[in-house]
């Protein structure tokens, strides 16, 4: 039995109303249910909610969960940026704040907070001892993070935590970053990415570079912006005239700060093993920022159950069939070739045979309505629902993509394989078949072993140069519309070793899709 666009809801409702009856076992979950959970991130939502319950342990969990869902802030930036003096971490943190519309928290701006008794205590202590006690600093951080703007828009900690003690305090309070970064590769090498914050970025560079860089640092007292006499000098004369040399940048003072930093950082980083990114800071600031932004916009791999529904798009000869076969072989996905399904329907004399055969005899295109009936019959089978599928050969244009979507078959990974005409012509026009044995050859990659065999080889008329060019033109005429429809599609260079292409496809399936920046 096939289904149309309106049948999905009826099937789901029937399964829900009748599926709990023990006499109807074994139960089959309709394909719409996992698709809904995946599209709405139900697993991640429940995981985040349970995580918050265990961290905060509210007396009344129900109102707490309702409040958590209403906040809708599971994916706001929560970033820690660490690095030695002069590594550029403050500049990167400020740029990230502007780009992500988030809040920057540093020791300086936490102490400068008005109408806060904790900030006043921190200022008094800093004026006297040139440092802020760990307990007081973390209480300041906790107070600031509880404010509405941090709850709604997230936060970036610049240079905090400074010690292992502070890192443990932060974790104990349930302050969990999503990304932690370190600036400059440290001598001990990168640690695996950690568990407490969600993102940690650590900048790293040789001490000699940092000491020399620090000597050129200049501060704008009005805006707090940091400039440099060599690398980042402001073009406006007004700003140039008011710049001042900040305190504590002499060679001796910088060396002392570096010594203290190296003593502490080796004990901080193990606190963030799974979310740590080390970025070399001895490169242009724009490049450092680009790497940091790419990292914080990445999505951590989810533990949610995932059934791949893969769509491979590309011109004739781009390698779709080979890649589909490799995916089916390694991951057990069902290889669904649209053209092959239609041929099988005719060969098996199925109920669709009489509908398809006239179009085959005329070498005309089979109507989309017939294709969808055959395709839905295959995709609705239990092996496709349980193991996932890899589809190729359909859709070929925007109308077919809309039809596929309206029937409820929504791929969760789409790949476009781009290959230039010359490479495709080389792949296809040199293909030959031995009419005696049925063996297939390629005059360049798999030539026949004897001249006798070569003399009797035949070429499929579809592999003629003119017909290949016509089919390629047809694909690329519709490709732009398909790419616009499948906005999360991944475009790959198909003109390389097939196993290299397969590795890229594997990566695209296993890893979460990158965020699309508006």
PDB file of N, CA and C in Angstrom, residues 182-191 202-206 278-281:
ATOM      1  N   UNK A 182      42.156  28.017  23.916  1.00  0.00           N
ATOM      2  CA  UNK A 182      43.452  28.461  24.410  1.00  0.00           C
ATOM      3  C   UNK A 182      44.206  29.094  23.260  1.00  0.00           C
ATOM      4  N   UNK A 183      44.821  30.241  23.517  1.00  0.00           N
ATOM      5  CA  UNK A 183      45.583  30.911  22.469  1.00  0.00           C
ATOM      6  C   UNK A 183      47.041  30.577  22.646  1.00  0.00           C
ATOM      7  N   UNK A 184      47.704  30.146  21.621  1.00  0.00           N
ATOM      8  CA  UNK A 184      48.989  29.598  21.300  1.00  0.00           C
ATOM      9  C   UNK A 184      49.158  28.148  21.729  1.00  0.00           C
ATOM     10  N   UNK A 185      49.771  27.325  20.805  1.00  0.00           N
ATOM     11  CA  UNK A 185      50.023  25.963  21.205  1.00  0.00           C
ATOM     12  C   UNK A 185      50.968  25.977  22.374  1.00  0.00           C
ATOM     13  N   UNK A 186      50.600  25.292  23.424  1.00  0.00           N
ATOM     14  CA  UNK A 186      51.439  25.254  24.614  1.00  0.00           C
ATOM     15  C   UNK A 186      52.477  24.161  24.459  1.00  0.00           C
ATOM     16  N   UNK A 187      53.599  24.231  25.200  1.00  0.00           N
ATOM     17  CA  UNK A 187      54.669  23.267  25.027  1.00  0.00           C
ATOM     18  C   UNK A 187      54.221  21.832  25.271  1.00  0.00           C
ATOM     19  N   UNK A 188      53.172  21.657  26.115  1.00  0.00           N
ATOM     20  CA  UNK A 188      52.745  20.293  26.439  1.00  0.00           C
ATOM     21  C   UNK A 188      51.733  19.757  25.443  1.00  0.00           C
ATOM     22  N   UNK A 189      51.358  20.577  24.454  1.00  0.00           N
ATOM     23  CA  UNK A 189      50.459  20.105  23.414  1.00  0.00           C
ATOM     24  C   UNK A 189      49.001  20.212  23.813  1.00  0.00           C
ATOM     25  N   UNK A 190      48.087  20.052  22.852  1.00  0.00           N
ATOM     26  CA  UNK A 190      46.664  20.207  23.133  1.00  0.00           C
ATOM     27  C   UNK A 190      46.118  19.035  23.936  1.00  0.00           C
ATOM     28  N   UNK A 191      45.209  19.344  24.833  1.00  0.00           N
ATOM     29  CA  UNK A 191      44.482  18.308  25.559  1.00  0.00           C
ATOM     30  C   UNK A 191      43.254  17.932  24.752  1.00  0.00           C
ATOM     31  N   UNK A 202      41.864  28.138  23.819  1.00  0.00           N
ATOM     32  CA  UNK A 202      43.129  28.481  24.470  1.00  0.00           C
ATOM     33  C   UNK A 202      44.098  28.964  23.400  1.00  0.00           C
ATOM     34  N   UNK A 203      44.558  30.197  23.543  1.00  0.00           N
ATOM     35  CA  UNK A 203      45.523  30.770  22.602  1.00  0.00           C
ATOM     36  C   UNK A 203      46.935  30.485  23.090  1.00  0.00           C
ATOM     37  N   UNK A 204      47.842  30.256  22.138  1.00  0.00           N
ATOM     38  CA  UNK A 204      49.190  29.896  22.537  1.00  0.00           C
ATOM     39  C   UNK A 204      50.219  30.429  21.544  1.00  0.00           C
ATOM     40  N   UNK A 205      51.379  30.884  22.076  1.00  0.00           N
ATOM     41  CA  UNK A 205      52.476  31.367  21.232  1.00  0.00           C
ATOM     42  C   UNK A 205      53.758  31.336  22.057  1.00  0.00           C
ATOM     43  N   UNK A 206      54.934  31.348  21.397  1.00  0.00           N
ATOM     44  CA  UNK A 206      56.197  31.355  22.143  1.00  0.00           C
ATOM     45  C   UNK A 206      56.303  32.585  23.047  1.00  0.00           C
ATOM     46  N   UNK A 278      42.760  24.433  21.026  1.00  0.00           N
ATOM     47  CA  UNK A 278      44.003  25.201  21.115  1.00  0.00           C
ATOM     48  C   UNK A 278      44.263  25.862  19.766  1.00  0.00           C
ATOM     49  N   UNK A 279      44.461  27.182  19.779  1.00  0.00           N
ATOM     50  CA  UNK A 279      44.660  27.942  18.542  1.00  0.00           C
ATOM     51  C   UNK A 279      45.995  28.676  18.618  1.00  0.00           C
ATOM     52  N   UNK A 280      46.875  28.502  17.634  1.00  0.00           N
ATOM     53  CA  UNK A 280      48.137  29.255  17.629  1.00  0.00           C
ATOM     54  C   UNK A 280      47.864  30.753  17.488  1.00  0.00           C
ATOM     55  N   UNK A 281      48.422  31.533  18.399  1.00  0.00           N
ATOM     56  CA  UNK A 281      48.192  32.979  18.373  1.00  0.00           C
ATOM     57  C   UNK A 281      49.269  33.716  17.592  1.00  0.00           C
TER      58      UNK A 281
END
